[in-house]
mmCIF file of C-alpha atoms and ligand atoms in Angstrom:
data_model
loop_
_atom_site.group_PDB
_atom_site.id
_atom_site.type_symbol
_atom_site.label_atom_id
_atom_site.label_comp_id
_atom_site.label_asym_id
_atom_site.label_seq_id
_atom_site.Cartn_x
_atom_site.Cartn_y
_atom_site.Cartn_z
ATOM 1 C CA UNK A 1 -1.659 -7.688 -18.113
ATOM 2 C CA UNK A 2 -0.821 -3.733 -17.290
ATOM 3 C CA UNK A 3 -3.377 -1.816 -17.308
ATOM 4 C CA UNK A 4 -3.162 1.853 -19.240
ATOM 5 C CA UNK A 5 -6.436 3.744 -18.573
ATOM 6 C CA UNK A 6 -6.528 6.585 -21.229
ATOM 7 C CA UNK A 7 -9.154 8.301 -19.861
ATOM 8 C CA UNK A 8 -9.925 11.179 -17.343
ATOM 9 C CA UNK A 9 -11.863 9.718 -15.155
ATOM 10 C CA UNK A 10 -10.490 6.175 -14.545
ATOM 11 C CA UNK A 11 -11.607 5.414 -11.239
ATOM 12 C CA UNK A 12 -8.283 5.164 -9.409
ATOM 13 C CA UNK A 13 -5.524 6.834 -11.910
ATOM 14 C CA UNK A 14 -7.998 9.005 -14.431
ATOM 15 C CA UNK A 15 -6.549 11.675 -15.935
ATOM 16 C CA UNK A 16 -3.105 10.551 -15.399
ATOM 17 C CA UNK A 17 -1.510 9.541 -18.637
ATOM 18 C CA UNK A 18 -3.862 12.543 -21.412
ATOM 19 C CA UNK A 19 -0.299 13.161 -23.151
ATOM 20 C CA UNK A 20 0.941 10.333 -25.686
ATOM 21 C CA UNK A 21 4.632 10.665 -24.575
ATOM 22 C CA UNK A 22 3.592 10.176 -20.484
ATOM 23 C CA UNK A 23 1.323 7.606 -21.569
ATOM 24 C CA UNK A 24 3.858 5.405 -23.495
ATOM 25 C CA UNK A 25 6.381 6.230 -20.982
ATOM 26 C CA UNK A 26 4.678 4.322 -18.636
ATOM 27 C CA UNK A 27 3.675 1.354 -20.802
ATOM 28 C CA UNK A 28 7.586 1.249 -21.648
ATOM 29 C CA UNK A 29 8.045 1.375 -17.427
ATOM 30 C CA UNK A 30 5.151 -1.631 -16.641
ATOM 31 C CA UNK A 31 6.471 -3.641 -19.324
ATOM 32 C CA UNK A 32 10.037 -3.535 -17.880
ATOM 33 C CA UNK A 33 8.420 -4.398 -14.381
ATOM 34 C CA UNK A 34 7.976 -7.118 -15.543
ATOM 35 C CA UNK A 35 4.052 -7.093 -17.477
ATOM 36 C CA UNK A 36 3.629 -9.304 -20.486
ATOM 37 C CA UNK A 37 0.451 -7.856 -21.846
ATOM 38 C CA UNK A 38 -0.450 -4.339 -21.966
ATOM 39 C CA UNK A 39 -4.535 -3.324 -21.897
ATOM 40 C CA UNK A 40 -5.113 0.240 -23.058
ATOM 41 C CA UNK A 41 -9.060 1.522 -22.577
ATOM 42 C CA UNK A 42 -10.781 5.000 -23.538
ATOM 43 C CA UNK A 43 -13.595 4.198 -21.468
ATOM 44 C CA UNK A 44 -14.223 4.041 -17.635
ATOM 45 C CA UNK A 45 -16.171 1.271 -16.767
ATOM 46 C CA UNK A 46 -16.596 2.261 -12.870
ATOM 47 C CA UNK A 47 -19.721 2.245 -11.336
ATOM 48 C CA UNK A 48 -21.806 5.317 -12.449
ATOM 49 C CA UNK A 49 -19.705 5.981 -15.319
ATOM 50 C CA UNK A 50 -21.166 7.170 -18.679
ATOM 51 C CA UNK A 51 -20.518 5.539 -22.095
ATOM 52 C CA UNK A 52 -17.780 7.079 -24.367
ATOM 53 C CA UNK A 53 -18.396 7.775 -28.513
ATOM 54 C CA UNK A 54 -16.800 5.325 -30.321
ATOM 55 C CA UNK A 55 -15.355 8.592 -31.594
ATOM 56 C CA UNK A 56 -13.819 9.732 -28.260
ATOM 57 C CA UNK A 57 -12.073 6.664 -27.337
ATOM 58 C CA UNK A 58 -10.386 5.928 -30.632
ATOM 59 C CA UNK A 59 -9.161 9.938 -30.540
ATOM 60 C CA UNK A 60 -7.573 8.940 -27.069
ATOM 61 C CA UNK A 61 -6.074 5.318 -27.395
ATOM 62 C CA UNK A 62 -4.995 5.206 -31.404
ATOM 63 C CA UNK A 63 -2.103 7.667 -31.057
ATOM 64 C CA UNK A 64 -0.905 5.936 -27.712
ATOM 65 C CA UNK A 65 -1.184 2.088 -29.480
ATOM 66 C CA UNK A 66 1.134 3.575 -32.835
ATOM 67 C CA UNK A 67 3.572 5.135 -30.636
ATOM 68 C CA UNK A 68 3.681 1.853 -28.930
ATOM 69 C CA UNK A 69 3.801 -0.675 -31.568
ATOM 70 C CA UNK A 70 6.987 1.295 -33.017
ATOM 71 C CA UNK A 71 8.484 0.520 -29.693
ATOM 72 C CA UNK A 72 7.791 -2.947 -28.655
ATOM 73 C CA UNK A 73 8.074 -6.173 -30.448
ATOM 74 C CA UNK A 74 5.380 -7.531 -31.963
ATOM 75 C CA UNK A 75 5.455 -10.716 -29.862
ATOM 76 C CA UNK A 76 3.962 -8.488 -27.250
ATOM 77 C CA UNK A 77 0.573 -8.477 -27.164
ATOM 78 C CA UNK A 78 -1.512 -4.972 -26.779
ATOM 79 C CA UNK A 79 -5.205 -5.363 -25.960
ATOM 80 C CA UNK A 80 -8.252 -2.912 -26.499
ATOM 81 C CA UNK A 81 -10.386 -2.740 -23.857
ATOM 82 C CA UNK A 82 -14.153 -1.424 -25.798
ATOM 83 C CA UNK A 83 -17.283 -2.853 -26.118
ATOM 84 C CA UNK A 84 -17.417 -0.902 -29.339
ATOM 85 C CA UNK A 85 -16.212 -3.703 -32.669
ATOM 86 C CA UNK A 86 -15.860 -0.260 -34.343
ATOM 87 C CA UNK A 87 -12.759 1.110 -31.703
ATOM 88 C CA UNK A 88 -11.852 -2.674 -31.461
ATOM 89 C CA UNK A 89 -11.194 -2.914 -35.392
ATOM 90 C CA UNK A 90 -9.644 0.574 -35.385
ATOM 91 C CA UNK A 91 -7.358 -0.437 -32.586
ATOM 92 C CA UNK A 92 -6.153 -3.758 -34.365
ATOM 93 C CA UNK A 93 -5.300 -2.016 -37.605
ATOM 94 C CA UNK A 94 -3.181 0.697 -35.134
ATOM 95 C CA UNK A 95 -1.133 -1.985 -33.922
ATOM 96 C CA UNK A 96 -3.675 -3.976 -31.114
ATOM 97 C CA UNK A 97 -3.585 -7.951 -31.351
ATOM 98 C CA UNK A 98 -6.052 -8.760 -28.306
ATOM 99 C CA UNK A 99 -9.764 -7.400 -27.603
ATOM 100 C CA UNK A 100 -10.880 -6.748 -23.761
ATOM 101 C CA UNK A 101 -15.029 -6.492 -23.944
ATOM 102 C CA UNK A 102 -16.242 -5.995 -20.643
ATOM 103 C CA UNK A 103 -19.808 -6.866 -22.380
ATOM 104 C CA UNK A 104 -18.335 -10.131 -23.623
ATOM 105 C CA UNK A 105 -19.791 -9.416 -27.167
ATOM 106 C CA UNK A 106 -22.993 -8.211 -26.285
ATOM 107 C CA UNK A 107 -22.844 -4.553 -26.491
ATOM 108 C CA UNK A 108 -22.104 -4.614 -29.808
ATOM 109 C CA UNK A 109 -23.614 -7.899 -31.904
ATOM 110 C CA UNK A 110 -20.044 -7.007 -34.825
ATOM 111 C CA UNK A 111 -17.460 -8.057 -31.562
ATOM 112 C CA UNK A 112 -17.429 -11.704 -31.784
ATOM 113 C CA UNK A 113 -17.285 -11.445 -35.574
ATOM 114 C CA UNK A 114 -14.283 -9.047 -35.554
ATOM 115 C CA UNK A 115 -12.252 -11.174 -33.214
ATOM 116 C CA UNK A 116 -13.030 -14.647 -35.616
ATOM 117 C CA UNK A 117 -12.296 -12.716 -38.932
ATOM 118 C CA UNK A 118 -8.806 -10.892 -37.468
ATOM 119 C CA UNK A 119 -7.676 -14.372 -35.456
ATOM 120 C CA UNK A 120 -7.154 -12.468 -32.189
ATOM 121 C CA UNK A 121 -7.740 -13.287 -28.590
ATOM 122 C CA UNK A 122 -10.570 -12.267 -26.888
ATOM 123 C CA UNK A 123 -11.622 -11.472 -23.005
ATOM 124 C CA UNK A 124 -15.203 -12.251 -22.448
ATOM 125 C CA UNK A 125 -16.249 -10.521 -19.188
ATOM 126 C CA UNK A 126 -19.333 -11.402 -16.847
ATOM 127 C CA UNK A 127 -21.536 -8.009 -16.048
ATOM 128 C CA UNK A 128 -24.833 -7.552 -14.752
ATOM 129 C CA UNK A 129 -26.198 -4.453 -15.892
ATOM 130 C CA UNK A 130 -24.474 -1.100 -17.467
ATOM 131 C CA UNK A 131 -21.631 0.778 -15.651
ATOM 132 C CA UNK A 132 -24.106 3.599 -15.173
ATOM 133 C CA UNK A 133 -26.405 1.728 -12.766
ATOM 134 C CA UNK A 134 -25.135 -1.570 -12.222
ATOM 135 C CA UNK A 135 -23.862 -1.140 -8.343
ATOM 136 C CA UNK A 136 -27.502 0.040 -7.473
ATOM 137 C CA UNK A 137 -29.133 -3.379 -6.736
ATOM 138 C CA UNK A 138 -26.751 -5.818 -7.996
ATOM 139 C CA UNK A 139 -28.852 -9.269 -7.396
ATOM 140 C CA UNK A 140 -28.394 -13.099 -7.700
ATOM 141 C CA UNK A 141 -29.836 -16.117 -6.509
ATOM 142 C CA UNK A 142 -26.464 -18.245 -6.571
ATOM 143 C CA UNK A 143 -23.410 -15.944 -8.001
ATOM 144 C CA UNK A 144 -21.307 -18.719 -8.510
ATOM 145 C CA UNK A 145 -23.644 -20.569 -11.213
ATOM 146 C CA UNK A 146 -25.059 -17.589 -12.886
ATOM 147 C CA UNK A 147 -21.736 -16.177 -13.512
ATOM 148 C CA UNK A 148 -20.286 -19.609 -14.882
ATOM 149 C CA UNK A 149 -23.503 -20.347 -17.190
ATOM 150 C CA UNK A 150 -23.260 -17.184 -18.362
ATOM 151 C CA UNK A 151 -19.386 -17.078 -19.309
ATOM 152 C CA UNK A 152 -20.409 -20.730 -20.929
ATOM 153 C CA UNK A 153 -22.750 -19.039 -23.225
ATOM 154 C CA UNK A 154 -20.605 -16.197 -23.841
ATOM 155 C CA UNK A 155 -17.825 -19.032 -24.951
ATOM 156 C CA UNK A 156 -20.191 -21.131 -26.810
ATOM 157 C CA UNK A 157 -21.515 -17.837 -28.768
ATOM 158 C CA UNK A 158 -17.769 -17.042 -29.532
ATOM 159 C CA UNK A 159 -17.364 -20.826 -30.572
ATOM 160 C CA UNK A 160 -20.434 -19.993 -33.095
ATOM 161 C CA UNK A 161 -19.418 -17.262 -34.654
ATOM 162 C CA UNK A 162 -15.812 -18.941 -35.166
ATOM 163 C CA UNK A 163 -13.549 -18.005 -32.498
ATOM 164 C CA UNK A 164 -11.016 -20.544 -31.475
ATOM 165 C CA UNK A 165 -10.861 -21.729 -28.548
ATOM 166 C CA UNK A 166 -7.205 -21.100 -27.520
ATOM 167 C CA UNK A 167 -8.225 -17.559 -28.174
ATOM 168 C CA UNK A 168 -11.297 -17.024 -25.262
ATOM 169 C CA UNK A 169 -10.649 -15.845 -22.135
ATOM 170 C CA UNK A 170 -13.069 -15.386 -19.505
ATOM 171 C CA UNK A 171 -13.898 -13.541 -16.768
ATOM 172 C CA UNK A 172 -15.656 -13.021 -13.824
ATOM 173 C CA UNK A 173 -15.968 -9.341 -14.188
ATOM 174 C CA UNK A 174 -15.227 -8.655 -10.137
ATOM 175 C CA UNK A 175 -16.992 -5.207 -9.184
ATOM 176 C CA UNK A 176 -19.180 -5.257 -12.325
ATOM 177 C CA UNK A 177 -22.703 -5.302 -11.078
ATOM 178 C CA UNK A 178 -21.856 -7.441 -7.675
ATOM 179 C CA UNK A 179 -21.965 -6.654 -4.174
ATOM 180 C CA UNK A 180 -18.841 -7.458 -1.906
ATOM 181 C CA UNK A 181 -20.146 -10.778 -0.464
ATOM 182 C CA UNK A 182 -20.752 -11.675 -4.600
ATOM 183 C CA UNK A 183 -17.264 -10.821 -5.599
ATOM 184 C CA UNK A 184 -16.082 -13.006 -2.033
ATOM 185 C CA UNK A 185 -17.962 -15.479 -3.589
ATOM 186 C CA UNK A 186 -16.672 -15.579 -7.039
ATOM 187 C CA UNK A 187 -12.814 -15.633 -5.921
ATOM 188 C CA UNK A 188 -13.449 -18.346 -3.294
ATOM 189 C CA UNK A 189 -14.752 -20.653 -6.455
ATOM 190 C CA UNK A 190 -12.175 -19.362 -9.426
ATOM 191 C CA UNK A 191 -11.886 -23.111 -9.843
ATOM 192 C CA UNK A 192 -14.960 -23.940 -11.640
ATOM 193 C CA UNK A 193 -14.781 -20.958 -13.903
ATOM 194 C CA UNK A 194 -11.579 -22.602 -14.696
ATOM 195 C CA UNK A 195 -12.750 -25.601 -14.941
ATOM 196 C CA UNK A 196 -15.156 -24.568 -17.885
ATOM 197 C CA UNK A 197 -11.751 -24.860 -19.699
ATOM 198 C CA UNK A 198 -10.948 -21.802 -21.378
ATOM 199 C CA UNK A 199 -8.494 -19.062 -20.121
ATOM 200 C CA UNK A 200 -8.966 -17.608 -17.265
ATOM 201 C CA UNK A 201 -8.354 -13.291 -16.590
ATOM 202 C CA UNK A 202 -8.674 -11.923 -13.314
ATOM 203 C CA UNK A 203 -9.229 -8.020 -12.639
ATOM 204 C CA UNK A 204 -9.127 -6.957 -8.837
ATOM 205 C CA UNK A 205 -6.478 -4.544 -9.167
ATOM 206 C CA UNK A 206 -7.490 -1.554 -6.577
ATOM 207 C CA UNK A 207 -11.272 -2.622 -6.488
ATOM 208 C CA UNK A 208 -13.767 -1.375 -4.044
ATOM 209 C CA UNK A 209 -14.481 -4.437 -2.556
ATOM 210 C CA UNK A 210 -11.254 -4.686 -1.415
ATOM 211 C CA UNK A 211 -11.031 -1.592 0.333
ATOM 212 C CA UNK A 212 -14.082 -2.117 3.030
ATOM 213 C CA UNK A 213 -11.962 -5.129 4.445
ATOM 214 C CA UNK A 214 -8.843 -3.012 4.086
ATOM 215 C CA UNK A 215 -9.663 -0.390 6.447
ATOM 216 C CA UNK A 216 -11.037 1.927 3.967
ATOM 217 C CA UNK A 217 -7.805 2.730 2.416
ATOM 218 C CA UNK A 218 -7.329 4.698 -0.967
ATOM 219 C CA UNK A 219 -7.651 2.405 -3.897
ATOM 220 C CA UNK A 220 -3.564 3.362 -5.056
ATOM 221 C CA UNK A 221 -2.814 1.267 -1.539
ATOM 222 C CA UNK A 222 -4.250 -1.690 -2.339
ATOM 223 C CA UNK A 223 -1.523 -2.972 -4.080
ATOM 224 C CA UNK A 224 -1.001 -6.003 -1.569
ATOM 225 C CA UNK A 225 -4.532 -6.686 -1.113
ATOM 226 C CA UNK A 226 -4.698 -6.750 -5.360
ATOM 227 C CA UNK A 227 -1.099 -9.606 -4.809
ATOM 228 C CA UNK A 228 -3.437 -11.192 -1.970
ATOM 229 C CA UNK A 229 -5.930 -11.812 -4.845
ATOM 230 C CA UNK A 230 -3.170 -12.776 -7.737
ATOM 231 C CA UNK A 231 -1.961 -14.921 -5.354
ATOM 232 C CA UNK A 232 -4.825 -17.250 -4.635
ATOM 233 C CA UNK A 233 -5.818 -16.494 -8.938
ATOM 234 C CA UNK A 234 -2.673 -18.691 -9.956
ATOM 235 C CA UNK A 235 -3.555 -21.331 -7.386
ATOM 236 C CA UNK A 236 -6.813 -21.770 -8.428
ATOM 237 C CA UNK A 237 -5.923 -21.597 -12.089
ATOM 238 C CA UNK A 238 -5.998 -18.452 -13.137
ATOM 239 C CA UNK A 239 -3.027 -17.623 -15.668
ATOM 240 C CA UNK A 240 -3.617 -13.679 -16.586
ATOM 241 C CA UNK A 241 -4.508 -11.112 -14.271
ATOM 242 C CA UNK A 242 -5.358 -7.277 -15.239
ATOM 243 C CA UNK A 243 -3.217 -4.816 -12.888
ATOM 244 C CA UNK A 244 -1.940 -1.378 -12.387
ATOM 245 C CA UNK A 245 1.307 -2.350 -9.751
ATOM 246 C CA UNK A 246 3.031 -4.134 -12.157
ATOM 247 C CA UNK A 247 6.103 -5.294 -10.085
ATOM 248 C CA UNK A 248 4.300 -6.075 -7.090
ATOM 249 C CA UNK A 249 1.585 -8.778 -8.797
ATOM 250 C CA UNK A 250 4.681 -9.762 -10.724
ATOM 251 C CA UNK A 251 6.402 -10.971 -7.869
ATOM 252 C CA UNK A 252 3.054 -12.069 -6.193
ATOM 253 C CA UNK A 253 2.476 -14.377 -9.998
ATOM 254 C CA UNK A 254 5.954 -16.027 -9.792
ATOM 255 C CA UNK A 255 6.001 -16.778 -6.449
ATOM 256 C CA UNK A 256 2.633 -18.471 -6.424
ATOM 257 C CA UNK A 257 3.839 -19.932 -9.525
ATOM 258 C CA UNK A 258 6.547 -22.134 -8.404
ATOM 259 C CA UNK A 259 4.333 -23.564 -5.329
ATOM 260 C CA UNK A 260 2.097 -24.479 -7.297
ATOM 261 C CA UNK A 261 4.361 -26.445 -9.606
ATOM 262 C CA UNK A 262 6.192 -27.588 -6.555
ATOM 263 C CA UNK A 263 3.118 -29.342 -5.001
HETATM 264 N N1 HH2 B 301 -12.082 -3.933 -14.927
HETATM 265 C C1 HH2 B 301 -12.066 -2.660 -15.363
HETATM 266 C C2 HH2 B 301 -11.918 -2.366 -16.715
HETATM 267 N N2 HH2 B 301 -11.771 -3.361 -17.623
HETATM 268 N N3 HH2 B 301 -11.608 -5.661 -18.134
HETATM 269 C C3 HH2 B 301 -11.639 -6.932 -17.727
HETATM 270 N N4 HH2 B 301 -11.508 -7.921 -18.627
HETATM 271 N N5 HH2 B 301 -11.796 -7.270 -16.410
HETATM 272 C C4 HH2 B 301 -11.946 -6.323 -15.442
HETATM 273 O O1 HH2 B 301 -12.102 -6.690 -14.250
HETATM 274 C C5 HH2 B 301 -11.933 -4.939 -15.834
HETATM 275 C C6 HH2 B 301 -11.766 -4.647 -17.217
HETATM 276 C C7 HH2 B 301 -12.211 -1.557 -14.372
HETATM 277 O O2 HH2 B 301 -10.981 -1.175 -13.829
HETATM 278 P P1 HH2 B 301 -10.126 0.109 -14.284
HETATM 279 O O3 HH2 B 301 -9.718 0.001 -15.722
HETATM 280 O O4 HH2 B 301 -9.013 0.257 -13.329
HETATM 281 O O5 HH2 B 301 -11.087 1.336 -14.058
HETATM 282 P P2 HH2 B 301 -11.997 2.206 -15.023
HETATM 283 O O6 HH2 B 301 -13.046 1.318 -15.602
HETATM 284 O O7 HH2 B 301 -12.556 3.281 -14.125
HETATM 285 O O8 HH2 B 301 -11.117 2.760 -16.124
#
């Protein structure tokens, strides 16, 4: 899944794609590196970041998702990444077939609903807190279990409101309200999040924690590091994982792929 952040403030490529033409340029280039997904957002989520009107993101990612869908096949699947059901439902009639909601349907109480009545998948994300303050005192007695009973309830609440099941992905949210040592934790045990048995997504790509074991690097460098973490995602299970290096995870994916089949 390539990520497209239409936003200016994204933390590690904000700003970077504000005209339509540069913005489906570079879909057009991820998709022929080899992505099979593409995730457009009008929202930062980073730590510290304010929400966006529902308003204000569809002005920046509708234009970008109907110059897309004239270009790519329908078989390939565009996702909106809101917690808002109102920029979700806008994005679907644009041309989106997947929903991204970092809040896993609790932001906004229309989500689960939208995804059950339109038949598309949906990424149910584990988040303590709000982006605006959730890095200040991120806290848990035992990460692992919290995280996984709380994705269970997301699913079951999906489930409920009449979801299918072959259509929930979920989470871990890594860097969404969790310390380094938390989001350690949570890739070291990918395996019982997958064994809740829904999809699993993965999103590491460029993240913070990353960088304090990295040397401190800038987050555009992490690239390895974010294969490092694709790497041991498809061995534990994982089968979609949200990136901005394309061809580098790609590679990463397929490799880790064919081991795993091998063994
Ligand atoms: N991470 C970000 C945004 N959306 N969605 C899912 N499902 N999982 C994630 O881990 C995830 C996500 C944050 O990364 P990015 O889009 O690069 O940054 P920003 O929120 O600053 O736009």
């Amino acid at each position: 899944m390539a990520i497209l952040n239409l936003t200016p403030d994204s933390f590690s490529d904000g700003g970077q794609y504000r005209d339509p033409e540069q913005a489906v340029r570079h879909a057009l280039t991820m998709l022929a590196e080899g992505a099979d997904i593409l995730d457009l957002g009008g929202e930062s989520t980073r730590p510290g970041s304010k929400s966006v009107t529902p308003q204000e993101q569809e002005r920046r990612v509708l234009p970008v998702i109907r110059r897309l869908r004239e270009q790519i096949p329908e078989s390939v699947p565009m996702s909106i990444d809101t917690t808002s059901a109102r920029v979700a439902r806008a994005a679907l009639d644009a041309g989106a077939t997947w929903i991204n909601d970092t809040s896993a349907g609790l932001d906004d109480p229309q989500m689960l609903a939208l995804a059950a009545e339109r038949g598309v998948p949906i990424v149910l994300m584990h988040r303590q807190g709000i982006p605006e303050t959730m890095q200040q005192a991120p806290s848990y007695k035992d990460v692992v279990a919290e995280v996984c009973h709380h994705l269970a309830a997301r699913a079951q609440a999906a489930l409920a409101a009449g979801v299918e099941a072959d259509r929930i992905l979920l989470d871990p949210g890594i860097g969404f309200g969790k310390l380094a040592a938390h989001n350690l934790a949570l890739l070291a045990a990918l395996d019982r999040i997958v064994a809740l048995g829904f999809q699993v997504l993965l999103g590491t790509s460029r993240k913070g924690f990353m960088r304090a074991i990295c040397g401190g690097v800038e987050p555009t460098q992490l690239m390895p590091a974010t294969c490092a973490t694709t790497t041991l995602g498809v061995m534990s299970g994982v089968r979609v994982f949200r990136v901005h290096d394309v061809a580098g995870n790609r590679q990463a994916a397929d490799i880790a792929w064919a081991v795993r089949n091998a063994g």
